[in-house]
mmCIF file of C-alpha atoms in Angstrom:
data_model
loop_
_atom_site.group_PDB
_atom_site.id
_atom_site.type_symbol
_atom_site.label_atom_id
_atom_site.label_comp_id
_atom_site.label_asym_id
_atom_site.label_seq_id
_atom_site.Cartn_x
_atom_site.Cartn_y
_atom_site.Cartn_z
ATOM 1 C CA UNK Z 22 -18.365 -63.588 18.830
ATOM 2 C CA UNK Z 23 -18.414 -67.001 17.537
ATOM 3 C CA UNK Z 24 -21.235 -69.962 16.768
ATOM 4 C CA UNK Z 25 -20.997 -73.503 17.137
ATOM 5 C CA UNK Z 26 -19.773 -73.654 13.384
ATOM 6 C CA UNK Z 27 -16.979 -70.887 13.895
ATOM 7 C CA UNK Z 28 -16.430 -66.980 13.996
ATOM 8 C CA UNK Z 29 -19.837 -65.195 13.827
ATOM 9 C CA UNK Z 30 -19.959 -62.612 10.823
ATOM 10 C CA UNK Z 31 -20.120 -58.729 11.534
ATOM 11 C CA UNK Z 32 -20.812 -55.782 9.395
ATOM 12 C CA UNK Z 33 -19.929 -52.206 8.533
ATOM 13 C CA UNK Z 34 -21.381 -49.468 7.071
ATOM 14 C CA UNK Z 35 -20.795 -51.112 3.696
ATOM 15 C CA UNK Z 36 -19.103 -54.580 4.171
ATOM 16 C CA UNK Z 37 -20.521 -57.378 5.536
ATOM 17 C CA UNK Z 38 -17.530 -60.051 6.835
ATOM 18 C CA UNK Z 39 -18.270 -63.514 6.462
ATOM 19 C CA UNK Z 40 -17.320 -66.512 8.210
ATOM 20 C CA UNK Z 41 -14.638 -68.092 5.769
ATOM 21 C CA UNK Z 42 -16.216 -71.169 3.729
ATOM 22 C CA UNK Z 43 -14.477 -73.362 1.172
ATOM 23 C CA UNK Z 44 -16.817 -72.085 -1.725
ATOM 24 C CA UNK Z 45 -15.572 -68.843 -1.856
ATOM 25 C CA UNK Z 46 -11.831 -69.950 -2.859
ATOM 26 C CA UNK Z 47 -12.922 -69.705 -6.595
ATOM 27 C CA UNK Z 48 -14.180 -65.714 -6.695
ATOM 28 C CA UNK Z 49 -11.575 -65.382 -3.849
ATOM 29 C CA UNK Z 50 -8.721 -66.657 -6.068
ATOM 30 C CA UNK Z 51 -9.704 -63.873 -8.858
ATOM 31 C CA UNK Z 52 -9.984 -61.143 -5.973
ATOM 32 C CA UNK Z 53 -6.335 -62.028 -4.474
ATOM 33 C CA UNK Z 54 -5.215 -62.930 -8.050
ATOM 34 C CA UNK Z 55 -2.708 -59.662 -8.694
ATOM 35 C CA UNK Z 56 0.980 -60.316 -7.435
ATOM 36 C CA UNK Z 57 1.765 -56.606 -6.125
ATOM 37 C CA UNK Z 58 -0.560 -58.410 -3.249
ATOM 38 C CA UNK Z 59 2.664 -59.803 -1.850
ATOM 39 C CA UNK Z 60 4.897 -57.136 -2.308
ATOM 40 C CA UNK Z 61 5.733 -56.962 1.433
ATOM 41 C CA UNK Z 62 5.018 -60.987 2.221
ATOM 42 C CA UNK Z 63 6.448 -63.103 -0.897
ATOM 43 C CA UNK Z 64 4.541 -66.114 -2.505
ATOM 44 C CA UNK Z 65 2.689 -65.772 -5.266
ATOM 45 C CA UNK Z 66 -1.195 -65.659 -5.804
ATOM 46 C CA UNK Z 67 -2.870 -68.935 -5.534
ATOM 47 C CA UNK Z 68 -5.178 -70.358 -7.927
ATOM 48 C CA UNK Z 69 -8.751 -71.903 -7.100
ATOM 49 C CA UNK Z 70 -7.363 -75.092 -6.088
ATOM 50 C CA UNK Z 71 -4.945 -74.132 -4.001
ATOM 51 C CA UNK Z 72 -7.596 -71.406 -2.562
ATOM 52 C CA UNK Z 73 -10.251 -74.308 -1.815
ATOM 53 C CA UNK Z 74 -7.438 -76.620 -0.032
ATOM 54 C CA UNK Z 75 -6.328 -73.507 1.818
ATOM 55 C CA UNK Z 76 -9.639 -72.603 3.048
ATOM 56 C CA UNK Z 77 -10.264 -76.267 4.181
ATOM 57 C CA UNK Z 78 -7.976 -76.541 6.330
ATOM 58 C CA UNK Z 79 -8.635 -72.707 7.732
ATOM 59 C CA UNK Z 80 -11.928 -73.902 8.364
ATOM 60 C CA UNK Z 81 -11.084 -76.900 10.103
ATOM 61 C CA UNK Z 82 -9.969 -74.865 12.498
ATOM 62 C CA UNK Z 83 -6.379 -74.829 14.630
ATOM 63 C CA UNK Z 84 -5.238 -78.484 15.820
ATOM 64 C CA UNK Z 85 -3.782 -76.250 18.844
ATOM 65 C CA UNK Z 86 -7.115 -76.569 21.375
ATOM 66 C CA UNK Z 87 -5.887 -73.506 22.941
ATOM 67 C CA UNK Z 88 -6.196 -71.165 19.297
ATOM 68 C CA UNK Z 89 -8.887 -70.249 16.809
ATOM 69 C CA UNK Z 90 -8.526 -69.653 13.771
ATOM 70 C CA UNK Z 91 -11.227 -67.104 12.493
ATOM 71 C CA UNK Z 92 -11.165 -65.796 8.990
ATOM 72 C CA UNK Z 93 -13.936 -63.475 7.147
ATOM 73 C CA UNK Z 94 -14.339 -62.545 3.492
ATOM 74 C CA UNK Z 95 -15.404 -58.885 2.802
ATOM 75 C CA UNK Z 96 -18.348 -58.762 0.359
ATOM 76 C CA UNK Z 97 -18.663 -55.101 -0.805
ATOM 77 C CA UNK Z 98 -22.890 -54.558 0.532
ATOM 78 C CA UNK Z 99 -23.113 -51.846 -2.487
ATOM 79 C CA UNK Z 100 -22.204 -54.613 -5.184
ATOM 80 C CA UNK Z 101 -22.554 -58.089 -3.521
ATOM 81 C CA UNK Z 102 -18.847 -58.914 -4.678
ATOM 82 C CA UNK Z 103 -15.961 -60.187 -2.612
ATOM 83 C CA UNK Z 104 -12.892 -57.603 -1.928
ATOM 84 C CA UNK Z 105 -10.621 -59.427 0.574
ATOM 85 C CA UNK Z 106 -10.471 -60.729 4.266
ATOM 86 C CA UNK Z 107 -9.482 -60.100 7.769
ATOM 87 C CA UNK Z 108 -8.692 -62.881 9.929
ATOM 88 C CA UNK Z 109 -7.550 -63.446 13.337
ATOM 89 C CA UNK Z 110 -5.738 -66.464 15.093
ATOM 90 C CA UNK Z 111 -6.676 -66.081 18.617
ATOM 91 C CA UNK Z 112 -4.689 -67.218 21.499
ATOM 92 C CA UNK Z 113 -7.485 -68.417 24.410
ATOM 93 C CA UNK Z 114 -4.714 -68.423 27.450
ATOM 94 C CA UNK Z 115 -3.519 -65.025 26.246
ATOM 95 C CA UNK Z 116 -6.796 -63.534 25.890
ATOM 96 C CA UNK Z 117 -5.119 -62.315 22.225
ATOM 97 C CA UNK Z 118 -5.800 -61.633 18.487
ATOM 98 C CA UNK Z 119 -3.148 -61.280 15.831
ATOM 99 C CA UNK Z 120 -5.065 -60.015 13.330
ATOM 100 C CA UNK Z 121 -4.562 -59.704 9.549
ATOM 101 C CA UNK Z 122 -5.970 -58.029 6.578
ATOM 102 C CA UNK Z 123 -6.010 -57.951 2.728
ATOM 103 C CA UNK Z 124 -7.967 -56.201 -0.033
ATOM 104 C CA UNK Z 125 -7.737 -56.831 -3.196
ATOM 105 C CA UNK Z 126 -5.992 -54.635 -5.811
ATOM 106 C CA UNK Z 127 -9.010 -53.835 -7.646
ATOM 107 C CA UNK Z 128 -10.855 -52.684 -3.978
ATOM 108 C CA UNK Z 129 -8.194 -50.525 -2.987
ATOM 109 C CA UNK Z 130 -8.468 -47.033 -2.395
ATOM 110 C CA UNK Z 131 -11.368 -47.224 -1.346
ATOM 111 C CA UNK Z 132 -10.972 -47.077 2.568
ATOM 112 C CA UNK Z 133 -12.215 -50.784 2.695
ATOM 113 C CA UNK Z 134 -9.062 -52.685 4.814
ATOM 114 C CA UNK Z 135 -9.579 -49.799 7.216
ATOM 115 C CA UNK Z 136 -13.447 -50.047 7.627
ATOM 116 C CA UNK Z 137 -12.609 -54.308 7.855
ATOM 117 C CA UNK Z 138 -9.844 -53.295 10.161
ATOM 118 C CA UNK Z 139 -11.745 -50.776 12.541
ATOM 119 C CA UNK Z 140 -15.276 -53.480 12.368
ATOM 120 C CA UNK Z 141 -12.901 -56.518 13.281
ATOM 121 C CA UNK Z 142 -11.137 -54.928 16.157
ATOM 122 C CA UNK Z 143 -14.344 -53.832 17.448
ATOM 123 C CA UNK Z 144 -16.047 -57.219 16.943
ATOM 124 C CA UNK Z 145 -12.705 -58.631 18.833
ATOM 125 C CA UNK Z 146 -12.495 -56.788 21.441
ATOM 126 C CA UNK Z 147 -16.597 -56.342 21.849
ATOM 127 C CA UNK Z 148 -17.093 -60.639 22.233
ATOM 128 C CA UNK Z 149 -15.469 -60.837 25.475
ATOM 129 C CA UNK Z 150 -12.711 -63.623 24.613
ATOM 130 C CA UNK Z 151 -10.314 -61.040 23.144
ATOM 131 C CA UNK Z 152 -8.423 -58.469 25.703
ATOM 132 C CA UNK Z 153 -5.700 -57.224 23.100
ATOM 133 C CA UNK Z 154 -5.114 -57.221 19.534
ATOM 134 C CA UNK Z 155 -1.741 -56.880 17.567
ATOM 135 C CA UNK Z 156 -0.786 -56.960 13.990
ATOM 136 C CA UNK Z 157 2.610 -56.934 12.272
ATOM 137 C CA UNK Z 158 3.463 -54.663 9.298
ATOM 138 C CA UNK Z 159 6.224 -54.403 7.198
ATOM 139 C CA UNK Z 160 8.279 -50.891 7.643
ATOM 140 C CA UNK Z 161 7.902 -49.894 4.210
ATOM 141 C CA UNK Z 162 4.119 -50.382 3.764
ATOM 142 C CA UNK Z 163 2.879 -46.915 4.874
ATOM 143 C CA UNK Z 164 -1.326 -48.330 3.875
ATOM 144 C CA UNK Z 165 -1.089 -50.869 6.516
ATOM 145 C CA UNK Z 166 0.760 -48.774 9.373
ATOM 146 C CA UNK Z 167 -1.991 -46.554 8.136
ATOM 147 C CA UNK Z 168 -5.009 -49.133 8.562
ATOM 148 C CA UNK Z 169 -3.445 -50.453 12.098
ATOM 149 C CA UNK Z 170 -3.665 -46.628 13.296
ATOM 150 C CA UNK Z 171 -6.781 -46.348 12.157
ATOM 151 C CA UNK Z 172 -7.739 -49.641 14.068
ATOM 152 C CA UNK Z 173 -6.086 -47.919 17.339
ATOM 153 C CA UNK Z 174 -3.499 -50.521 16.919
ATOM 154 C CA UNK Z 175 0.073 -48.627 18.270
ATOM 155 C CA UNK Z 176 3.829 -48.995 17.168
ATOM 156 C CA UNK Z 177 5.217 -50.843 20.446
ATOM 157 C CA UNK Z 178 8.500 -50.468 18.465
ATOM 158 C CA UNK Z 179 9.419 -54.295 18.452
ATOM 159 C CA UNK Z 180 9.934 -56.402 15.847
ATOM 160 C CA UNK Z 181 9.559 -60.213 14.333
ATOM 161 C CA UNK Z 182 10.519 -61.546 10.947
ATOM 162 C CA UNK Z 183 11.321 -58.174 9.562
ATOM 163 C CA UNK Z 184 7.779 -56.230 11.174
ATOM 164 C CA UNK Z 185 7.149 -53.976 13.644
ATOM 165 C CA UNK Z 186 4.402 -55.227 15.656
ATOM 166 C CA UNK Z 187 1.221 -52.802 16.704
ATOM 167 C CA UNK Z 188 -0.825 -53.168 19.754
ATOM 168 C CA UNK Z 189 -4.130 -52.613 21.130
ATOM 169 C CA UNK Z 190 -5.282 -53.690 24.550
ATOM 170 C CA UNK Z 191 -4.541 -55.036 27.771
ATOM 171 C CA UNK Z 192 -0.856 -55.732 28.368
#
């Protein structure tokens, strides 16, 4: 599940997720560069800079001794480009995973975030460390409830900051 430098990298059929470095912030930045991105979240795309301090301190890693912070870009196998990213902050007393997931506008479509999705549960819940998994989606984004399903993640019907949290594992 993880090496001694971080979140060990897992594959798909045809994505291969990478342990998050600081170089990829500048083909990242053009990836996550379209602004219907955060339709659901707010902000607005960041630009390399911002990208490469980001992913610095992701890498770092959690000052919280009792978290990781794993993050993965998807490179597309077929075409050797980045798409997007799934990453999970992982709560070691809880035995949990809230995960995360983005593809980029130009990758969508394409059943990508739910191949990522479906490989990163598995990879989660496959390492040992991880019991249960949950993700948060906003009520009007119908391609994430869409991806969580896919993922086996379930509506639990609660809520936080405006999302309905899903669920997969032990309670």
């Amino acid at each position: 599940m993880t090496t001694r430098h971080g979140p060990a990298p897992f594959s798909t059929a045809r994505l291969d997720a990478l342990p998050l470095r600081v170089a990829y912030a500048d083909e990242m930045a053009a990836v996550l560069a379209d602004p219907a991105l955060r339709a659901f979240t707010g902000g607005a795309p960041e630009d390399e800079e911002a990208l490469r301090a980001r992913y610095a301190r992701q890498t770092a890693g959690s000052p919280d001794p009792a978290e990781r912070w794993w993050n993965w870009v998807l490179r597309v196998r077929g075409d050797g480009c980045l798409a997007g990213y799934v990453q999970a902050t992982v709560r070691l007393a809880e035995t949990q995973a809230e995960i995360a997931w983005v593809t980029g506008a130009g990758w969508q479509g394409r059943g990508y975030a739910k191949e990522a999705a479906v490989g990163l549960v598995a990879h989660l819940l496959g390492g040992g460390v991880v019991r249960s998994v949950v993700a948060h989606v906003h009520p009007d984004h119908a391609a994430s409830a869409s991806v969580a399903a896919a993922a086996g993640l379930v509506r639990t019907g609660e809520w936080a900051e405006g999302e309905e949290r899903w669920f997969r594992g032990d309670r």
